[in-house]
Every structure is written in structure tokens, then in C-alpha cells.
Coordinates of N, CA, C and O and ligand atoms in Angstrom, one line a residue:
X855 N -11.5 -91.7 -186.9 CA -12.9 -91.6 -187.2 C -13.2 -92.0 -188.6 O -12.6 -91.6 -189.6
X856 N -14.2 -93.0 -188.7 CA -14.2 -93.7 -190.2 C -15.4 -92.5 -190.7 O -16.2 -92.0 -190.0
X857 N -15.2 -92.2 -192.4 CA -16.2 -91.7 -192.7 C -16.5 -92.4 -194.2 O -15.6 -93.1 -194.7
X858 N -17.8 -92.3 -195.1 CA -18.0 -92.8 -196.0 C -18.1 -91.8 -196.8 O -18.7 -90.7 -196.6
X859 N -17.3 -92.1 -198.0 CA -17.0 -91.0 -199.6 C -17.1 -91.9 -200.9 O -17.2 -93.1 -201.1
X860 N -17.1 -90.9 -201.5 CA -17.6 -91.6 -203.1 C -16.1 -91.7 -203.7 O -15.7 -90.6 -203.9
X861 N -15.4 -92.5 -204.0 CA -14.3 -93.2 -204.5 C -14.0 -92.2 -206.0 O -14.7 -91.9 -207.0
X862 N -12.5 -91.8 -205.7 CA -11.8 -90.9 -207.1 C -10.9 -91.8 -208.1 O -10.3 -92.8 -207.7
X863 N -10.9 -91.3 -209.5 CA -9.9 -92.6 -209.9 C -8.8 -92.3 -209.2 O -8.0 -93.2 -209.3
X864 N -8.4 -91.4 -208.5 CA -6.8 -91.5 -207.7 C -6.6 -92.2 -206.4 O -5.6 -92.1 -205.7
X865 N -7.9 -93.0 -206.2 CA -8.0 -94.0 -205.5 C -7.6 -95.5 -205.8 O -7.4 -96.5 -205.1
X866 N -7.5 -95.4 -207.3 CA -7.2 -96.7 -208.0 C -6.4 -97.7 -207.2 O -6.7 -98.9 -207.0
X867 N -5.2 -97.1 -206.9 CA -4.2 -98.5 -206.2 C -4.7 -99.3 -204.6 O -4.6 -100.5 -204.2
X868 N -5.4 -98.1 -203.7 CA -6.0 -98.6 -202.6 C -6.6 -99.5 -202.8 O -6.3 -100.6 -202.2
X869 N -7.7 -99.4 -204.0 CA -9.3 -100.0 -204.4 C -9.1 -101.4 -205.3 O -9.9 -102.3 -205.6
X870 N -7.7 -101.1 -205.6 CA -7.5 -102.4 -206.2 C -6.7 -103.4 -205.2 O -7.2 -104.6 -205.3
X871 N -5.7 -103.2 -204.4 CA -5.8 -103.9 -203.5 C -6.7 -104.4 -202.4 O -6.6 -105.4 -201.6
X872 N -7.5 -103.5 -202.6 CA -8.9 -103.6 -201.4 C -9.6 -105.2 -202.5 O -9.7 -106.2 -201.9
X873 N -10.0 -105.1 -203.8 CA -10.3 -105.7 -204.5 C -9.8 -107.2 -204.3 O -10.5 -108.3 -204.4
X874 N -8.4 -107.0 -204.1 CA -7.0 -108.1 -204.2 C -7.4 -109.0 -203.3 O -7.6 -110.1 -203.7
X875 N -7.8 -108.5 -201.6 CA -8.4 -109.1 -200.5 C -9.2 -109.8 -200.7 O -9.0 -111.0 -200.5
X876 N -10.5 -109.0 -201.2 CA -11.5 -109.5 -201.4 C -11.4 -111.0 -202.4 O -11.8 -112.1 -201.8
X877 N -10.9 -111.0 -203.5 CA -10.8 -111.9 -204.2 C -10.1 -113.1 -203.4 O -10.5 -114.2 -203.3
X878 N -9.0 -112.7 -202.9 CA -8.4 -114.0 -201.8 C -9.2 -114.7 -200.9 O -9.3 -115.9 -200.7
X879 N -10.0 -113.6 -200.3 CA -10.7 -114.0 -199.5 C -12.2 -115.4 -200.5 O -12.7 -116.5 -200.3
X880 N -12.3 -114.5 -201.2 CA -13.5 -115.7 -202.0 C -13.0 -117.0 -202.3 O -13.8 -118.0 -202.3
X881 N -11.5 -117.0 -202.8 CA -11.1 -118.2 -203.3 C -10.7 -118.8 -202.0 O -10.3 -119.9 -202.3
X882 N -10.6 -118.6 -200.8 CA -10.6 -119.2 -199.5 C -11.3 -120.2 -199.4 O -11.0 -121.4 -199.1
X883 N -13.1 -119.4 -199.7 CA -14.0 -120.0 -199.5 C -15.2 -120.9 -200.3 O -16.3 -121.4 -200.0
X884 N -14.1 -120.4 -201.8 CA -14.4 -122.0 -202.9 C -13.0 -121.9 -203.5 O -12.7 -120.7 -203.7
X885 N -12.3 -122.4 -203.7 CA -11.6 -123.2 -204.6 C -11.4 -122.5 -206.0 O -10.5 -121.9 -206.5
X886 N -12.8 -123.1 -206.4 CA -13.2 -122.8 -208.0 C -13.3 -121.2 -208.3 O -13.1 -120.8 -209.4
X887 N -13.6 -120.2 -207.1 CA -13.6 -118.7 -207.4 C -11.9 -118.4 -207.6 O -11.3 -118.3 -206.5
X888 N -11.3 -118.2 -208.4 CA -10.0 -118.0 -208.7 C -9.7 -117.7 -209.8 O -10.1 -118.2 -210.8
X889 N -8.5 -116.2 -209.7 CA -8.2 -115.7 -210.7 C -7.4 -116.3 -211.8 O -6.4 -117.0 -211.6
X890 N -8.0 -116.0 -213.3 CA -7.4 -116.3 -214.2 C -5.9 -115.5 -214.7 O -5.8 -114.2 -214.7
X891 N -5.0 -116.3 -215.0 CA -3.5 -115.8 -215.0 C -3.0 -114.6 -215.3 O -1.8 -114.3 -215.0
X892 N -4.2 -113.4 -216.2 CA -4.5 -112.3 -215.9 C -5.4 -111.3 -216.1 O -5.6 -110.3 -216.7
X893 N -5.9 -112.4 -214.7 CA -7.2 -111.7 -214.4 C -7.4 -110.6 -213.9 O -8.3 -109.8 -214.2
X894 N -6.3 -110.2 -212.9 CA -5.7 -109.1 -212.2 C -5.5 -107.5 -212.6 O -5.7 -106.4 -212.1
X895 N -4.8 -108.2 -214.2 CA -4.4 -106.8 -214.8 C -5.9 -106.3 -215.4 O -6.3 -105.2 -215.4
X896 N -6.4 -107.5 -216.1 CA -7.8 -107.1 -216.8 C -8.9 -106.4 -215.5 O -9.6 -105.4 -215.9
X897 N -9.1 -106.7 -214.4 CA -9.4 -106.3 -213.3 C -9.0 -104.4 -212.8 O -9.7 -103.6 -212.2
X898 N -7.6 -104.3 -213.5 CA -7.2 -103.2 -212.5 C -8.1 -102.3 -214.0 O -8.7 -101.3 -213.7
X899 N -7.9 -102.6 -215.3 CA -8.6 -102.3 -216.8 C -10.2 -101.8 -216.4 O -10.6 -100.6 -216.5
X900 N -10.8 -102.9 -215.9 CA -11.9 -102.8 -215.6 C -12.5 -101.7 -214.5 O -13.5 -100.9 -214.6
X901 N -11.4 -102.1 -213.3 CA -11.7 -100.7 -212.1 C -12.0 -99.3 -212.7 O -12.9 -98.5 -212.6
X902 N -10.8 -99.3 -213.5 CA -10.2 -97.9 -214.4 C -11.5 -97.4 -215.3 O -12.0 -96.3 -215.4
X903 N -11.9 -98.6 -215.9 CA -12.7 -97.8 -217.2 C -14.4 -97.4 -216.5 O -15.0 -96.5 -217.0
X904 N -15.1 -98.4 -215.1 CA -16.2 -98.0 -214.6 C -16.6 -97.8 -213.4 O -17.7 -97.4 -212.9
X905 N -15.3 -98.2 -212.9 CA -15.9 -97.9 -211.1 C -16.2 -96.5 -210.4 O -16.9 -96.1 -209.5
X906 N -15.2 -95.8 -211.3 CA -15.5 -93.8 -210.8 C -16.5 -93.0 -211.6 O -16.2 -91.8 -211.8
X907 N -17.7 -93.6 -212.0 CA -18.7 -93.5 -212.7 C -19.3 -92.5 -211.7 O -19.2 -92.9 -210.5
X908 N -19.8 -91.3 -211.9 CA -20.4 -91.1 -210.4 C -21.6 -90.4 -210.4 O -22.0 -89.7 -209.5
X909 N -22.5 -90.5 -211.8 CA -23.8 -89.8 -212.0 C -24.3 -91.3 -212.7 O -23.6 -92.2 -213.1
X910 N -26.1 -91.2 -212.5 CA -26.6 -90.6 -211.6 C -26.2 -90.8 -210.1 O -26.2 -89.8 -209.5
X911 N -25.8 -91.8 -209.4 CA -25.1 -91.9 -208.2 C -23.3 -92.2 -208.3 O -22.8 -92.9 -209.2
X912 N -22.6 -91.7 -207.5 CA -21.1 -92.8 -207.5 C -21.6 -94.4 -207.3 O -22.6 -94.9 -206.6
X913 N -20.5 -95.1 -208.3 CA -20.8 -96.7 -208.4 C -19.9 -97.3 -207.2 O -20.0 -98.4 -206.7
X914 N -18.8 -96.4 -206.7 CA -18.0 -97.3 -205.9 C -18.0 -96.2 -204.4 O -17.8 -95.0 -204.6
X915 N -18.2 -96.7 -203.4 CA -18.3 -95.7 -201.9 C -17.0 -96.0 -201.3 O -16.7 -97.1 -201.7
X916 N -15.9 -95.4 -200.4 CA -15.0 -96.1 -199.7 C -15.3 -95.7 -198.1 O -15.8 -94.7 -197.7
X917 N -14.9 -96.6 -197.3 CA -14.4 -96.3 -196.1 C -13.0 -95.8 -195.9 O -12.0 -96.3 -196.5
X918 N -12.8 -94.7 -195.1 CA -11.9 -94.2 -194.9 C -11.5 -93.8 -193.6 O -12.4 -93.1 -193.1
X919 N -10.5 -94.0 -192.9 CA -9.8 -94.0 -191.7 C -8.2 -92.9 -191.4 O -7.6 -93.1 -190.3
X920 N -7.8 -92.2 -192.2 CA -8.4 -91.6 -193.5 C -7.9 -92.2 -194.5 O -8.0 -91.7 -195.5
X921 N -7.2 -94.0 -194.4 CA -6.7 -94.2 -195.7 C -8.4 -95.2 -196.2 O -9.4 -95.3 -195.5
X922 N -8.3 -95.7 -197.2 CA -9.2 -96.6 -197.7 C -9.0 -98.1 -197.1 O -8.0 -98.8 -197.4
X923 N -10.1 -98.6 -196.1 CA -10.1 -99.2 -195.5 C -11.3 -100.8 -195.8 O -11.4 -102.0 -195.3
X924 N -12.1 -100.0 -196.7 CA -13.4 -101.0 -197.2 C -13.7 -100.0 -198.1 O -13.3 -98.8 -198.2
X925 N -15.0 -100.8 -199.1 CA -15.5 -100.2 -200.1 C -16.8 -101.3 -200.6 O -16.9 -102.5 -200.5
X926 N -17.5 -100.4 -201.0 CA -18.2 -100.9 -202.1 C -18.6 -100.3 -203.4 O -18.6 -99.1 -203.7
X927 N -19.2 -101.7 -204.3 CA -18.9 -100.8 -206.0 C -20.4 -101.7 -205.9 O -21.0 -102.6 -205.2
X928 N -20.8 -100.8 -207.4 CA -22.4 -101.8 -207.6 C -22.9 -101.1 -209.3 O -22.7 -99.9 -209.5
X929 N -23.5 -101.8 -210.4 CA -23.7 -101.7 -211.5 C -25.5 -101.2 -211.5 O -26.4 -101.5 -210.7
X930 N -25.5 -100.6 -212.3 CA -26.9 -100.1 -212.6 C -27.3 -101.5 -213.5 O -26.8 -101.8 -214.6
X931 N -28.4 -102.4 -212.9 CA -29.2 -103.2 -213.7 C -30.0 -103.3 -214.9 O -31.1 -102.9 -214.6
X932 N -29.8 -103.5 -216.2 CA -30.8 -103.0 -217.1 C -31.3 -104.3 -217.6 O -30.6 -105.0 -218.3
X933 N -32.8 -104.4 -217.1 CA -33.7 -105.9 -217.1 C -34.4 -105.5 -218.3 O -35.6 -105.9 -218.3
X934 N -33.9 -104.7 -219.5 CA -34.8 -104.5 -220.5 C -36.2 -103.9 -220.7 O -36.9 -103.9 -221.8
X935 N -36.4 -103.3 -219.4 CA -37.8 -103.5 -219.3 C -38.7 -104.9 -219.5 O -39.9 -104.7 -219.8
X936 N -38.3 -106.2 -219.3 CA -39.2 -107.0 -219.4 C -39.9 -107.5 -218.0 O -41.1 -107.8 -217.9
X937 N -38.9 -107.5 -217.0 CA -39.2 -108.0 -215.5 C -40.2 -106.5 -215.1 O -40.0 -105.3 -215.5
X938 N -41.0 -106.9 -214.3 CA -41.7 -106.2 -213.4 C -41.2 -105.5 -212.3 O -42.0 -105.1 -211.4
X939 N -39.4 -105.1 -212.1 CA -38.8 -104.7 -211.3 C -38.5 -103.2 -211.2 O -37.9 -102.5 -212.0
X940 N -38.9 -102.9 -210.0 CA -38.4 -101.0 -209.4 C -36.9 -101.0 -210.5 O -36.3 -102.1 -210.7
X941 N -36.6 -100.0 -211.1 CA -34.7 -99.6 -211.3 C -34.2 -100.4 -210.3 O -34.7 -100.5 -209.2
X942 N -33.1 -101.0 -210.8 CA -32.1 -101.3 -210.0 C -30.5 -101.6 -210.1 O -29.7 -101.5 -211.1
X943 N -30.4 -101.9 -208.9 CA -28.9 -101.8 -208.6 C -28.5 -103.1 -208.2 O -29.1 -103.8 -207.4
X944 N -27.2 -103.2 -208.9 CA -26.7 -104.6 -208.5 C -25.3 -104.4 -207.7 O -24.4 -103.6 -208.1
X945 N -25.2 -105.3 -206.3 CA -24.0 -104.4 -205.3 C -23.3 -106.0 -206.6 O -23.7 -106.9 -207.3
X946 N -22.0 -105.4 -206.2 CA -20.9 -106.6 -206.7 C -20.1 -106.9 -205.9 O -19.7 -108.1 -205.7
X947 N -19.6 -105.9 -205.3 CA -18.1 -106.3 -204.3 C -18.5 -105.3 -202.8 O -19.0 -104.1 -202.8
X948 N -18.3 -105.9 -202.1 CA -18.6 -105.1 -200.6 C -16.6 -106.0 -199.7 O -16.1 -107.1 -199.7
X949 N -16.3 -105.1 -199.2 CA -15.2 -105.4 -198.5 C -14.8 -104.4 -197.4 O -14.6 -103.2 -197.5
X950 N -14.6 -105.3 -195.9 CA -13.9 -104.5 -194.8 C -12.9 -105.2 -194.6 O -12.9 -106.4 -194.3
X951 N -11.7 -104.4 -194.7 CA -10.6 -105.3 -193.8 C -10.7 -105.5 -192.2 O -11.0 -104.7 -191.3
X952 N -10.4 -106.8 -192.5 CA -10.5 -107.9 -191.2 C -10.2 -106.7 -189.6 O -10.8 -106.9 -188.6
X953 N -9.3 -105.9 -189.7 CA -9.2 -105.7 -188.6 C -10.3 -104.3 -188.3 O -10.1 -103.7 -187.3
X954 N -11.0 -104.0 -188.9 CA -12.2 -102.9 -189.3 C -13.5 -103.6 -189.0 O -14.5 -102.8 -189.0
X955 N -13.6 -105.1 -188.7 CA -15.1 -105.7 -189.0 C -15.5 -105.8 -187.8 O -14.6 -105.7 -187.0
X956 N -17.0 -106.0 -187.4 CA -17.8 -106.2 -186.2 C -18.0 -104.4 -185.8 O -18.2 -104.2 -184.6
X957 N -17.9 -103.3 -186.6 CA -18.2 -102.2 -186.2 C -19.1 -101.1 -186.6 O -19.4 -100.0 -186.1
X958 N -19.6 -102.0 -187.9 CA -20.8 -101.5 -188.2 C -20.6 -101.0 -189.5 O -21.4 -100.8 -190.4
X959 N -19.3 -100.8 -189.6 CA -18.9 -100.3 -191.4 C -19.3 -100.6 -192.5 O -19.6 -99.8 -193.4
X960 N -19.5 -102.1 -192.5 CA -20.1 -103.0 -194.1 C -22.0 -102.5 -194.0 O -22.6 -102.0 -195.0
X961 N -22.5 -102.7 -192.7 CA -23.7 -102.3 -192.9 C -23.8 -100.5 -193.2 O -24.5 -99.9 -194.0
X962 N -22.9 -100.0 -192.5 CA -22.9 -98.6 -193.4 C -23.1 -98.0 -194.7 O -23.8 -97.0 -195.2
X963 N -21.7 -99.2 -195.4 CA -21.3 -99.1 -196.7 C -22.5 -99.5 -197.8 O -22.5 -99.2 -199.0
X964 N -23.5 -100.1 -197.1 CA -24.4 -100.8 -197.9 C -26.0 -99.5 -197.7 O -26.8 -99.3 -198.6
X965 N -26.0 -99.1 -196.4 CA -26.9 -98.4 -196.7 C -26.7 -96.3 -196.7 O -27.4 -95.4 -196.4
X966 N -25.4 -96.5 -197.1 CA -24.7 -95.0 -197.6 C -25.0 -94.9 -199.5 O -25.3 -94.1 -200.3
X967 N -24.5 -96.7 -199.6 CA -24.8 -96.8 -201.0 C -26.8 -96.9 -201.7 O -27.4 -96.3 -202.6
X968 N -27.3 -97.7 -200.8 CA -28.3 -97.6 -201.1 C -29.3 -95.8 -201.1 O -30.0 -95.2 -202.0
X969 N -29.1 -95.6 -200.2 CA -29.4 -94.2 -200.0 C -29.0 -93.5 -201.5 O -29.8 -93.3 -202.4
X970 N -27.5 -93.2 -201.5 CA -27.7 -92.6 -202.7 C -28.3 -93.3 -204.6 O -28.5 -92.7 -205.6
X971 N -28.3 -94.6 -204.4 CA -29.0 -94.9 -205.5 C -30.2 -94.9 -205.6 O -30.6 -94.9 -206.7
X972 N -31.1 -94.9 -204.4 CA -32.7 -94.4 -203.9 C -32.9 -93.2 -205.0 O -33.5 -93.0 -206.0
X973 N -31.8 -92.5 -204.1 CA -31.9 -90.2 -204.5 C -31.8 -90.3 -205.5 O -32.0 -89.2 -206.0
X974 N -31.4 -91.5 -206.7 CA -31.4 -91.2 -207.8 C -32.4 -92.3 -208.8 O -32.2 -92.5 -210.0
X975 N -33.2 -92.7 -208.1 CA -34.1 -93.8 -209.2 C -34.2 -94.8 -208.8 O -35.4 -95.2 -208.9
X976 N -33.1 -95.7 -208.4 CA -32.8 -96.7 -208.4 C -33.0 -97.3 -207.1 O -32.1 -97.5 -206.2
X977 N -34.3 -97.6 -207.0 CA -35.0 -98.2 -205.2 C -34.7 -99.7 -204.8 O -34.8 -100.1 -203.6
X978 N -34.5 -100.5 -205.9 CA -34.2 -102.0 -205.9 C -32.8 -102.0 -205.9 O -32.0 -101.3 -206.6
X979 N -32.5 -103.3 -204.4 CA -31.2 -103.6 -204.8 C -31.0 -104.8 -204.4 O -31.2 -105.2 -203.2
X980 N -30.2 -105.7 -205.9 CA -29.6 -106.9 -205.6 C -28.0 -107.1 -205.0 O -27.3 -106.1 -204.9
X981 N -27.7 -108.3 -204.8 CA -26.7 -108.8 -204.9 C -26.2 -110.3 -204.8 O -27.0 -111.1 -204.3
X982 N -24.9 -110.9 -205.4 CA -24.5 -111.6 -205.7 C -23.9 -112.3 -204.6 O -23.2 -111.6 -203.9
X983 N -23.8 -113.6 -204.2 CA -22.1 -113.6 -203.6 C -22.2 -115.7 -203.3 O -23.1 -116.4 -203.3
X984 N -20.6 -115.8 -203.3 CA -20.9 -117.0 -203.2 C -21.5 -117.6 -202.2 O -21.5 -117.2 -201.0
X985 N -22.2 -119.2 -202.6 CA -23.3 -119.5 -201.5 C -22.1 -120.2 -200.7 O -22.7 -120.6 -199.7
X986 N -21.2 -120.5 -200.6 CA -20.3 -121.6 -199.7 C -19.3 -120.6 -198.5 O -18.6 -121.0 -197.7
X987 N -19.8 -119.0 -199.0 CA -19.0 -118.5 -198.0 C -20.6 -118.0 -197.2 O -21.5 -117.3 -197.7
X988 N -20.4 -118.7 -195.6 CA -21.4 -118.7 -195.0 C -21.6 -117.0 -194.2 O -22.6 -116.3 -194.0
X989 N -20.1 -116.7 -194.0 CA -20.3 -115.0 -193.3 C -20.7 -114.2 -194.1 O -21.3 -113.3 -193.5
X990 N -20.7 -114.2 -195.4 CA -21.1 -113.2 -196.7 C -22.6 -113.4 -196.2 O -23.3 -112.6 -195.6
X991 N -22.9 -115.0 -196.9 CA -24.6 -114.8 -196.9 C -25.4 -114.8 -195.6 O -26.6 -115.0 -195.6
X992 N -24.7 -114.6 -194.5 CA -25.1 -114.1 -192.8 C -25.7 -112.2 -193.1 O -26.7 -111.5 -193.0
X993 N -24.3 -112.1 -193.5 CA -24.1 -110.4 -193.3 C -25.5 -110.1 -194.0 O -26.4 -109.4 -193.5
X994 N -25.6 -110.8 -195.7 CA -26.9 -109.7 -196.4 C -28.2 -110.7 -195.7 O -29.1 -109.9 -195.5
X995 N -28.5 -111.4 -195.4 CA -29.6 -111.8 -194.6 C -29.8 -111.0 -193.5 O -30.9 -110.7 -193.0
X996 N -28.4 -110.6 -192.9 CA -28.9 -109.7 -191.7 C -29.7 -108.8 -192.0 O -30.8 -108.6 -191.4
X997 N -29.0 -108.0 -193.2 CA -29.3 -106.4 -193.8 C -30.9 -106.8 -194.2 O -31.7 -105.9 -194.1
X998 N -31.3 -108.0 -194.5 CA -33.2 -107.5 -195.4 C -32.9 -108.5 -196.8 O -33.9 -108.6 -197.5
X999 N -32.1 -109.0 -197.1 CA -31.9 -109.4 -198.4 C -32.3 -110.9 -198.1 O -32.0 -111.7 -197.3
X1000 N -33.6 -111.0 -199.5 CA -33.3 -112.6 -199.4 C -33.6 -113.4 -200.5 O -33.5 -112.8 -201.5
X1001 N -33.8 -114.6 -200.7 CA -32.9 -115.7 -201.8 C -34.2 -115.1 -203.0 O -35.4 -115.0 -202.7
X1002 N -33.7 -114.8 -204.2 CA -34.3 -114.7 -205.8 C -34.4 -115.5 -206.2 O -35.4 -116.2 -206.3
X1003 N -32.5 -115.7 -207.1 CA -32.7 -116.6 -207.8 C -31.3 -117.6 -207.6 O -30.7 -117.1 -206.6
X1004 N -30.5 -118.9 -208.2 CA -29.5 -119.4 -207.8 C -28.7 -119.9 -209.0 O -29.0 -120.7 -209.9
X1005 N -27.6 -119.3 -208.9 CA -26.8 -119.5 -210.3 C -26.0 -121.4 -210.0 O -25.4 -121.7 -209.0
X1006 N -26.3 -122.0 -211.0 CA -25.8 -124.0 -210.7 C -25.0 -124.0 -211.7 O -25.3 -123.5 -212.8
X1007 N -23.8 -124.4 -211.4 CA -22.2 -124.5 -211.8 C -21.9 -126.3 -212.5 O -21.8 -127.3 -211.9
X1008 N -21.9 -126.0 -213.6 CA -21.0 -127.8 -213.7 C -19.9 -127.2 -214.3 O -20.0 -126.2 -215.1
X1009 N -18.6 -127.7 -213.9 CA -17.2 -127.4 -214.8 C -17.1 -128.6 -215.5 O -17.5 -129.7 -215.2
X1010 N -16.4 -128.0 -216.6 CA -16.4 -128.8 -217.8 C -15.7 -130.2 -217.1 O -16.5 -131.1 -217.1
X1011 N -14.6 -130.7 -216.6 CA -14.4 -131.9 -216.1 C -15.5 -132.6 -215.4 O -15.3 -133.8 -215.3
X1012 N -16.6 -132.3 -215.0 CA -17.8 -132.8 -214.4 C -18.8 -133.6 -215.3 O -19.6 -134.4 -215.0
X1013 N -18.6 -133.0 -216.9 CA -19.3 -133.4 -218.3 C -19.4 -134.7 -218.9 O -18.4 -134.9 -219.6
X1014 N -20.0 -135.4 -218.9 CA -19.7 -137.3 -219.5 C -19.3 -138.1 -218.8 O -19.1 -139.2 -219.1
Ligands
COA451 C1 -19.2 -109.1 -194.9 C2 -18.5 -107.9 -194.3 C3 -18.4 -106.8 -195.4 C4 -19.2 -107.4 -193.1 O1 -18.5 -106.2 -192.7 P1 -18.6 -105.6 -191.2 O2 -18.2 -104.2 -191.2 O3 -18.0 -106.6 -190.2 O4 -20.2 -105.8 -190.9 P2 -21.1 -105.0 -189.9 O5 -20.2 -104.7 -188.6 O6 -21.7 -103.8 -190.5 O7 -22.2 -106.1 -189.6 C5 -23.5 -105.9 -190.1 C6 -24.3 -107.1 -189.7 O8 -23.9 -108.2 -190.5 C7 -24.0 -109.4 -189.6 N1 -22.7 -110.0 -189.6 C8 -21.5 -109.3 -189.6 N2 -20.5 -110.2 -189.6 C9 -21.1 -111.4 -189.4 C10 -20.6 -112.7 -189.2 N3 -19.2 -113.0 -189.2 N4 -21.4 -113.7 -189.2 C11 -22.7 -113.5 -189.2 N5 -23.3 -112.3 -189.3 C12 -22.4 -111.3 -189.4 C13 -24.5 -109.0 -188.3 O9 -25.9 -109.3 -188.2 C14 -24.2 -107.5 -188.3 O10 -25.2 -106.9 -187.6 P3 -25.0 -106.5 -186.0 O11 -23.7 -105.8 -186.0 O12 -26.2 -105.6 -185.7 O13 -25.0 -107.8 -185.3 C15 -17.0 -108.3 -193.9 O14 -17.1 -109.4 -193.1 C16 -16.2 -108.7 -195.1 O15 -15.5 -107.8 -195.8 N6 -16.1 -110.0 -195.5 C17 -15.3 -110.5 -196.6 C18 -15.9 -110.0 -198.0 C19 -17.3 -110.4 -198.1 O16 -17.8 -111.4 -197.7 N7 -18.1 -109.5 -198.8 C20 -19.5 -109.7 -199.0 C21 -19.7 -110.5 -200.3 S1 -19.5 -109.6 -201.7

């Protein structure tokens, strides 16, 4: 029986290989999304110091079967007050492992998270993800989500 919980730092090693996936999986489906030589450790740094944030909402949710099976994490947006936008939340990383998908989990994960960032202020929610992986931008079109704004990439060998 899968259930959804708010992620402890003694979850750390699950969440970072849940992470590990995910990133393989991106650089699958560009190339150019790929970790820097250590990016990984700075990553496992990064999990550590904000992901078990958990007021006003937890930032990171897991699925559990009962081990950690999928997750999502998401940053409190601060537009300065200049944009005309509800509070919001930015998802970052959403992940089900492959043999977990087609059962409703990822859309769970997204409206277990939304719910609790609602209960606490934060009624808008973005997210990111690359445009060349076509299943990512299926999944949040499914959910209600649609195009803002579009981040355009030149790498420096592309220059002159
Ligand atoms: C995207 C992902 C999280 C979806 O997880 P999931 O548990 O399979 O998703 P759900 O079963 O909740 O599906 C929700 C909806 O998304 C859509 N969807 C799911 N998989 C899809 C696919 N392969 N192609 C198109 N739409 C899809 C469907 O409309 C589905 O609704 P339905 O079940 O009513 O038809 C999962 O495929 C994944 O981890 N992918 C790799 C990582 C990733 O892309 N993360 C998102 C970017 S950060």
C-alpha cells in the first residue's frame, strides 16, 4: 500500500538516490543536462542543508511502499513583491521509479504537495522541467499546468 509523508533527514540516502535517477534520467533526454564532476556531492550538501525544511509546509513529500519509492521537493518563490503573483511555490524535482508509474503516484505527489502549500499561503504553483523530455511536459499538462515563460540556452562553443 503506497502512502504519501513528509520526507526526514534520515531519509537522506533513499532521496538522494531517488535524486541520482532522476538526474540520469534527464541527461537521457538532453545531453547537455549533466552532472558536473562534483556535482553529486555538492547535491547530496544541498539535499542536507534544505530539503527537510518543513514549516510553513514540508519542501520534500515521499512515496512510500514502505521504502521510498518517489518524491517530490519544491522551493518557496520570492518574486520580491514585484510580479502580480498569489505566494508561490516552485516544484523542482518530481520522481517515480519506473516500475511505480502509470498508477497515479506522480499525480498524487503533486496534489498532496500542493494541498499542503495551499494550507499554508502559498496557492500558486510553478514548475520547471526540460522541454526535450516529452513525458515530463505530457505529465504537467495533464495535471493544469501551462507554458509562462521559456528559459533559451547558447553554450559557450555555439558563440562567434
Ligand atoms: C512524470 C512522472 C513523475 C509521472 O509519474 P506517474 O506516477 O507515472 O504519473 P501518474 O500515474 O500520476 O499520471 C498522471 C497523469 O500524467 C499523464 N502521464 C503520465 N505518464 C505519462 C506519459 N508517459 N505520457 C503522457 N502522459 C503521461 C497522464 O495524463 C496521467 O493521467 P491519467 O493516469 O489520468 O491518464 C514519472 O513518469 C517520472 O518519474 N518520470 C521521470 C522524471 C520526470 O520526468 N519528472 C518530472 C519532471 S521534474
Amino acid at each position: 500500500m503506497i502512502s504519501i509523508r513528509a520526507a526526514q533527514s534520515d531519509d537522506l540516502p533513499e532521496i538522494f538516490a531517488l535524486w541520482q535517477a532522476l538526474m540520469a534520467n534527464g541527461e537521457a533526454s538532453d545531453p547537455r543536462y549533466r552532472l558536473a564532476p562534483n556535482g553529486a556531492d555538492r547535491m547530496r550538501q544541498y539535499i542536507h542543508d534544505g530539503w527537510f525544511v518543513d514549516r510553513p509546509f514540508p519542501r520534500t513529500l515521499l512515496a512510500v511502499d514502505p521504502q521510498p519509492v518517489g518524491f517530490i521537493q519544491g522551493v518557496i518563490v520570492d518574486s520580491l513583491g514585484i510580479l502580480d503573483f498569489a505566494p508561490s511555490v516552485r516544484i523542482g524535482d518530481l520522481w517515480v521509479n519506473p516500475e511505480y508509474r502509470h498508477r497515479g503516484i506522480g499525480r498524487s505527489l503533486v496534489a498532496h504537495f500542493v494541498d499542503r502549500a495551499t494550507a499554508a499561503g502559498f496557492p500558486r504553483i510553478e514548475v520547471g522541467t526540460l522541454i526535450r523530455d516529452e513525458r515530463a511536459v505530457a505529465f504537467w499538462r495533464a495535471l493544469g499546468f501551462v507554458d509562462l515563460n521559456v528559459i533559451l540556452a547558447r553554450e559557450p562553443k555555439a558563440i562567434g
